[in-house]
């Protein structure tokens, strides 16, 4: 079988266009533009690319962009003070701090300081708890974007054997919860998993987010499986490569995401979706 490509770039462009139209409609009705604050501390090169892309997407969708780049030596107190300020600002609907942060900053303290109703990354324990208890409000952008892509295949997830490789807070764990909420049978694999090739070979759906180029081999994939590759690894020659051995996997899968142009663009489109939800839809009860 040669897989159909799940074109994240096209699906994300469609989603961003529908968001832009909704913003125009709401603004015409007198509502404010959604305001998004992306805070970056330091100069991590990968983060610089993400943050620039988020800024461009924000402006194109008609959002108010209140991004801030802080020097690498900024103290934790100063980052927390900026978050407090943004939490109190009614024109700011969403706040995210780009990860990783420099070593002297405690990422957990930062995540917990963002008001849960403005936590458009969905990383605050309140929002993770809501996702885990099937009361989802703001879900982490990458896994939620994957769910939007999976819906495009038209394949029901109920009852599928889903294997998630990688157990991070940003990808693996919320991915597991999203798939469970759709009644898939979910296995989560990580660095202590005993026989990863066997686990993957039994999966109808595989989602990989580990950050190791070509870690999942194409010949592990079951015939007809859906393969979602969350990895974006920059190789020495400057090219981007996923966590799945694409050329071999695409001959076995029914659907597969490319890298680049797969999951990556969906993360940003979902961030806009979450921010718009805060601006126009959610009622904050906290
Ligand atoms: N670093 C890698 N992915 C993400 C993300 O989705 N949000 C934030 N804040 N940082 C990240």
Tab-separated table of C-alpha atoms and ligand atoms in Angstrom:
chain	number	residue	atom	x	y	z
A	1	UNK	CA	0.000	0.000	0.000
A	2	UNK	CA	1.203	3.515	-0.695
A	3	UNK	CA	-0.117	5.933	1.897
A	4	UNK	CA	-2.278	8.978	1.336
A	5	UNK	CA	-0.585	12.107	2.620
A	6	UNK	CA	-2.263	13.936	5.506
A	7	UNK	CA	-1.519	17.461	4.345
A	8	UNK	CA	-1.217	19.456	7.562
A	9	UNK	CA	-0.137	22.561	5.709
A	10	UNK	CA	-3.382	22.631	3.699
A	11	UNK	CA	-5.622	21.671	6.651
A	12	UNK	CA	-3.984	24.367	8.799
A	13	UNK	CA	-4.412	26.989	6.055
A	14	UNK	CA	-8.122	26.117	5.854
A	15	UNK	CA	-8.477	26.368	9.644
A	16	UNK	CA	-6.619	29.710	9.765
A	17	UNK	CA	-8.869	31.089	7.019
A	18	UNK	CA	-12.022	30.062	8.894
A	19	UNK	CA	-10.600	31.693	12.049
A	20	UNK	CA	-9.853	34.900	10.133
A	21	UNK	CA	-13.427	35.019	8.830
A	22	UNK	CA	-14.851	34.456	12.326
A	23	UNK	CA	-12.639	37.238	13.726
A	24	UNK	CA	-13.857	39.619	10.985
A	25	UNK	CA	-17.457	38.732	11.831
A	26	UNK	CA	-16.987	39.241	15.578
A	27	UNK	CA	-15.091	42.509	15.115
A	28	UNK	CA	-17.851	43.789	12.801
A	29	UNK	CA	-20.303	42.965	15.621
A	30	UNK	CA	-18.276	45.127	18.027
A	31	UNK	CA	-16.211	42.422	19.744
A	32	UNK	CA	-12.459	42.909	20.338
A	33	UNK	CA	-9.760	41.211	18.302
A	34	UNK	CA	-8.329	38.155	20.074
A	35	UNK	CA	-5.074	39.170	21.774
A	36	UNK	CA	-2.242	36.660	22.015
A	37	UNK	CA	0.951	37.116	24.038
A	38	UNK	CA	3.815	34.803	23.111
A	39	UNK	CA	6.680	35.238	25.563
A	40	UNK	CA	10.129	33.998	24.624
A	41	UNK	CA	13.040	34.093	27.055
A	42	UNK	CA	16.452	33.863	25.417
A	43	UNK	CA	17.527	32.953	21.907
A	44	UNK	CA	16.942	29.225	21.357
A	45	UNK	CA	17.174	29.017	17.531
A	46	UNK	CA	14.298	26.535	17.078
A	47	UNK	CA	12.091	28.645	19.375
A	48	UNK	CA	12.946	31.768	17.366
A	49	UNK	CA	11.535	30.112	14.233
A	50	UNK	CA	8.368	28.961	16.042
A	51	UNK	CA	7.790	32.336	17.654
A	52	UNK	CA	8.256	34.178	14.357
A	53	UNK	CA	5.787	31.833	12.663
A	54	UNK	CA	3.287	32.303	15.494
A	55	UNK	CA	3.600	36.082	15.137
A	56	UNK	CA	2.999	35.966	11.371
A	57	UNK	CA	-0.019	33.632	11.769
A	58	UNK	CA	-1.408	35.889	14.479
A	59	UNK	CA	-1.237	38.993	12.323
A	60	UNK	CA	-2.663	37.256	9.244
A	61	UNK	CA	-5.655	35.998	11.251
A	62	UNK	CA	-6.444	39.541	12.449
A	63	UNK	CA	-5.341	38.959	16.044
A	64	UNK	CA	-3.695	41.530	18.274
A	65	UNK	CA	-0.112	40.343	18.701
A	66	UNK	CA	1.479	41.254	22.019
A	67	UNK	CA	4.554	39.060	21.811
A	68	UNK	CA	7.586	39.792	23.951
A	69	UNK	CA	11.152	38.606	23.614
A	70	UNK	CA	13.088	38.818	26.884
A	71	UNK	CA	16.882	38.530	27.270
A	72	UNK	CA	18.207	35.081	28.310
A	73	UNK	CA	19.332	36.434	31.706
A	74	UNK	CA	15.849	37.720	32.667
A	75	UNK	CA	15.055	36.602	36.226
A	76	UNK	CA	12.192	34.261	37.057
A	77	UNK	CA	10.590	37.030	39.161
A	78	UNK	CA	10.558	39.343	36.133
A	79	UNK	CA	8.935	36.688	33.921
A	80	UNK	CA	6.321	36.023	36.625
A	81	UNK	CA	5.679	39.767	36.953
A	82	UNK	CA	5.098	40.034	33.183
A	83	UNK	CA	2.667	37.110	33.340
A	84	UNK	CA	0.781	38.827	36.194
A	85	UNK	CA	0.525	41.957	34.086
A	86	UNK	CA	-0.788	40.042	31.062
A	87	UNK	CA	-3.202	38.033	33.251
A	88	UNK	CA	-4.720	41.360	34.354
A	89	UNK	CA	-4.914	42.839	30.831
A	90	UNK	CA	-8.433	42.435	29.349
A	91	UNK	CA	-7.137	42.884	25.784
A	92	UNK	CA	-4.963	39.772	26.162
A	93	UNK	CA	-6.948	36.539	25.784
A	94	UNK	CA	-4.119	34.033	25.468
A	95	UNK	CA	-0.658	33.811	27.041
A	96	UNK	CA	2.069	31.286	26.259
A	97	UNK	CA	5.703	31.054	27.282
A	98	UNK	CA	7.724	29.310	24.588
A	99	UNK	CA	9.535	26.243	25.927
A	100	UNK	CA	12.310	25.434	26.663
A	101	UNK	CA	13.136	28.307	29.009
A	102	UNK	CA	16.726	28.974	30.218
A	103	UNK	CA	17.942	26.707	33.038
A	104	UNK	CA	17.625	29.291	35.832
A	105	UNK	CA	13.879	29.515	35.200
A	106	UNK	CA	11.479	26.934	36.611
A	107	UNK	CA	9.102	26.059	33.753
A	108	UNK	CA	6.498	24.569	36.107
A	109	UNK	CA	6.276	27.780	38.131
A	110	UNK	CA	5.783	29.731	34.888
A	111	UNK	CA	3.077	27.383	33.595
A	112	UNK	CA	1.194	27.550	36.894
A	113	UNK	CA	1.309	31.360	36.969
A	114	UNK	CA	-0.571	31.761	33.669
A	115	UNK	CA	-4.266	32.138	34.478
A	116	UNK	CA	-5.962	28.849	33.471
A	117	UNK	CA	-8.567	30.798	31.456
A	118	UNK	CA	-5.765	32.362	29.353
A	119	UNK	CA	-3.677	29.192	29.132
A	120	UNK	CA	-3.998	28.679	25.365
A	121	UNK	CA	-1.163	26.103	25.424
A	122	UNK	CA	-3.353	23.959	27.707
A	123	UNK	CA	-0.341	23.125	29.907
A	124	UNK	CA	-1.694	24.356	33.271
A	125	UNK	CA	-2.615	21.441	35.589
A	126	UNK	CA	-6.199	22.799	35.630
A	127	UNK	CA	-6.560	22.370	31.861
A	128	UNK	CA	-4.728	19.006	31.831
A	129	UNK	CA	-7.151	17.876	34.572
A	130	UNK	CA	-10.146	19.030	32.528
A	131	UNK	CA	-8.881	17.071	29.512
A	132	UNK	CA	-8.330	13.977	31.696
A	133	UNK	CA	-11.849	14.176	33.135
A	134	UNK	CA	-13.556	14.666	29.758
A	135	UNK	CA	-14.369	18.313	30.510
A	136	UNK	CA	-11.921	19.704	27.961
A	137	UNK	CA	-11.697	23.455	27.552
A	138	UNK	CA	-8.195	24.411	26.404
A	139	UNK	CA	-6.240	21.402	25.161
A	140	UNK	CA	-2.532	21.337	24.249
A	141	UNK	CA	-2.174	22.563	20.661
A	142	UNK	CA	-0.091	19.813	19.033
A	143	UNK	CA	-2.224	16.820	20.104
A	144	UNK	CA	-5.445	18.753	19.513
A	145	UNK	CA	-4.201	19.691	16.036
A	146	UNK	CA	-3.498	15.993	15.410
A	147	UNK	CA	-7.138	15.238	16.314
A	148	UNK	CA	-8.283	17.840	13.754
A	149	UNK	CA	-6.107	16.132	11.121
A	150	UNK	CA	-7.362	12.659	12.046
A	151	UNK	CA	-10.959	13.859	11.614
A	152	UNK	CA	-10.047	14.695	7.994
A	153	UNK	CA	-9.333	11.020	7.227
A	154	UNK	CA	-12.976	10.198	8.017
A	155	UNK	CA	-11.774	7.092	9.900
A	156	UNK	CA	-13.584	6.530	13.231
A	157	UNK	CA	-11.093	6.296	16.113
A	158	UNK	CA	-13.418	4.310	18.377
A	159	UNK	CA	-11.914	0.882	19.055
A	160	UNK	CA	-8.669	1.455	17.153
A	161	UNK	CA	-5.443	0.240	18.737
A	162	UNK	CA	-3.521	3.497	19.117
A	163	UNK	CA	0.124	3.577	20.153
A	164	UNK	CA	1.642	6.877	21.275
A	165	UNK	CA	5.450	6.898	21.322
A	166	UNK	CA	6.824	9.521	23.733
A	167	UNK	CA	5.277	10.517	27.068
A	168	UNK	CA	5.965	14.275	27.229
A	169	UNK	CA	3.584	16.801	28.784
A	170	UNK	CA	3.475	18.714	25.489
A	171	UNK	CA	2.693	15.804	23.145
A	172	UNK	CA	2.487	12.205	24.412
A	173	UNK	CA	0.359	12.452	27.554
A	174	UNK	CA	-2.302	14.856	26.208
A	175	UNK	CA	-2.322	12.834	22.937
A	176	UNK	CA	-3.095	9.723	24.964
A	177	UNK	CA	-5.972	11.539	26.707
A	178	UNK	CA	-7.428	12.945	23.456
A	179	UNK	CA	-7.415	9.475	21.829
A	180	UNK	CA	-8.861	7.852	24.943
A	181	UNK	CA	-11.671	10.435	24.946
A	182	UNK	CA	-12.508	9.246	21.409
A	183	UNK	CA	-12.648	5.638	22.702
A	184	UNK	CA	-9.452	4.371	21.085
A	185	UNK	CA	-7.540	1.689	23.038
A	186	UNK	CA	-4.370	3.596	23.856
A	187	UNK	CA	-0.886	2.369	24.732
A	188	UNK	CA	1.774	4.927	25.612
A	189	UNK	CA	5.407	3.933	25.014
A	190	UNK	CA	8.545	5.666	26.294
A	191	UNK	CA	12.245	5.103	26.896
A	192	UNK	CA	11.595	2.272	29.400
A	193	UNK	CA	9.228	0.367	27.073
A	194	UNK	CA	10.528	-3.187	26.580
A	195	UNK	CA	9.715	-4.079	22.983
A	196	UNK	CA	8.873	-0.937	21.027
A	197	UNK	CA	8.932	-2.568	17.557
A	198	UNK	CA	6.324	-5.112	18.720
A	199	UNK	CA	4.104	-2.413	20.258
A	200	UNK	CA	4.216	-0.307	17.100
A	201	UNK	CA	3.621	-3.321	14.833
A	202	UNK	CA	0.264	-3.972	16.557
A	203	UNK	CA	-1.021	-0.405	16.151
A	204	UNK	CA	-3.809	0.746	13.824
A	205	UNK	CA	-2.714	4.291	14.630
A	206	UNK	CA	0.790	5.397	15.642
A	207	UNK	CA	1.624	8.880	16.927
A	208	UNK	CA	5.323	9.549	17.454
A	209	UNK	CA	6.751	12.549	19.341
A	210	UNK	CA	10.220	11.801	20.664
A	211	UNK	CA	12.610	14.165	18.854
A	212	UNK	CA	14.923	11.450	17.501
A	213	UNK	CA	15.333	11.377	13.697
A	214	UNK	CA	13.976	8.186	12.030
A	215	UNK	CA	13.604	6.456	15.395
A	216	UNK	CA	10.510	4.485	14.386
A	217	UNK	CA	11.455	2.194	11.498
A	218	UNK	CA	9.178	1.883	8.510
A	219	UNK	CA	9.063	-1.901	8.652
A	220	UNK	CA	7.580	-1.795	12.184
A	221	UNK	CA	4.394	-0.258	10.768
A	222	UNK	CA	1.366	-2.526	10.338
A	223	UNK	CA	-0.145	-2.651	6.835
A	224	UNK	CA	-2.844	-0.003	6.556
A	225	UNK	CA	-1.982	1.839	9.798
A	226	UNK	CA	-2.323	5.613	10.188
A	227	UNK	CA	1.058	7.220	10.993
A	228	UNK	CA	1.347	10.650	12.621
A	229	UNK	CA	4.871	12.038	12.976
A	230	UNK	CA	5.193	14.918	15.438
A	231	UNK	CA	9.005	15.079	15.241
A	232	UNK	CA	10.766	18.003	13.591
A	233	UNK	CA	14.524	17.373	13.671
A	234	UNK	CA	17.031	19.620	11.936
A	235	UNK	CA	19.772	17.556	10.311
A	236	UNK	CA	23.401	18.624	9.805
A	237	UNK	CA	22.721	19.519	6.172
A	238	UNK	CA	19.940	21.866	7.312
A	239	UNK	CA	17.046	19.666	6.122
A	240	UNK	CA	14.153	18.704	8.407
A	241	UNK	CA	13.431	15.107	9.282
A	242	UNK	CA	10.709	13.414	11.331
A	243	UNK	CA	10.858	10.720	14.015
A	244	UNK	CA	9.520	8.085	11.573
A	245	UNK	CA	11.437	6.540	8.681
A	246	UNK	CA	9.074	8.105	6.140
A	247	UNK	CA	10.139	6.483	2.842
A	248	UNK	CA	9.616	2.950	4.145
A	249	UNK	CA	6.612	3.726	6.386
A	250	UNK	CA	4.675	5.343	3.522
A	251	UNK	CA	4.683	2.026	1.638
A	252	UNK	CA	2.887	0.335	4.541
A	253	UNK	CA	0.607	3.009	6.005
A	254	UNK	CA	-2.859	4.017	4.780
A	255	UNK	CA	-2.303	7.647	5.834
A	256	UNK	CA	0.902	9.402	6.850
A	257	UNK	CA	1.963	12.941	7.792
A	258	UNK	CA	5.020	14.427	6.051
A	259	UNK	CA	7.776	16.425	7.775
A	260	UNK	CA	7.778	19.338	7.160
A	261	UNK	CA	4.188	20.233	6.266
A	262	UNK	CA	2.422	17.755	8.542
A	263	UNK	CA	1.734	18.301	12.232
A	264	UNK	CA	3.871	21.482	12.577
A	265	UNK	CA	1.471	23.916	10.869
A	266	UNK	CA	-1.463	22.434	12.830
A	267	UNK	CA	0.088	23.433	16.172
A	268	UNK	CA	0.031	27.116	15.270
A	269	UNK	CA	-3.460	27.000	13.742
A	270	UNK	CA	-4.727	25.296	16.925
A	271	UNK	CA	-3.086	27.970	19.080
A	272	UNK	CA	-5.125	30.570	17.169
A	273	UNK	CA	-8.232	28.395	17.577
A	274	UNK	CA	-7.720	28.205	21.356
A	275	UNK	CA	-7.135	31.963	21.607
A	276	UNK	CA	-10.288	32.708	19.624
A	277	UNK	CA	-12.205	30.338	21.901
A	278	UNK	CA	-11.077	32.349	24.949
A	279	UNK	CA	-11.962	35.642	23.247
A	280	UNK	CA	-15.486	34.721	22.087
A	281	UNK	CA	-16.712	31.479	23.582
A	282	UNK	CA	-15.445	30.332	26.979
A	283	UNK	CA	-16.856	31.651	30.169
A	284	UNK	CA	-14.163	31.831	32.833
A	285	UNK	CA	-15.507	30.431	36.090
A	286	UNK	CA	-12.306	30.851	38.121
B	1	LIG	N1	7.860	24.181	22.656
B	1	LIG	C1	7.600	23.188	21.775
B	1	LIG	N2	6.281	23.093	21.539
B	1	LIG	C2	5.686	24.041	22.281
B	1	LIG	C3	4.329	24.444	22.448
B	1	LIG	O1	3.380	23.886	21.877
B	1	LIG	N3	4.139	25.491	23.301
B	1	LIG	C4	5.151	26.090	23.961
B	1	LIG	N4	4.855	27.085	24.794
B	1	LIG	N5	6.416	25.745	23.821
B	1	LIG	C5	6.677	24.729	22.984
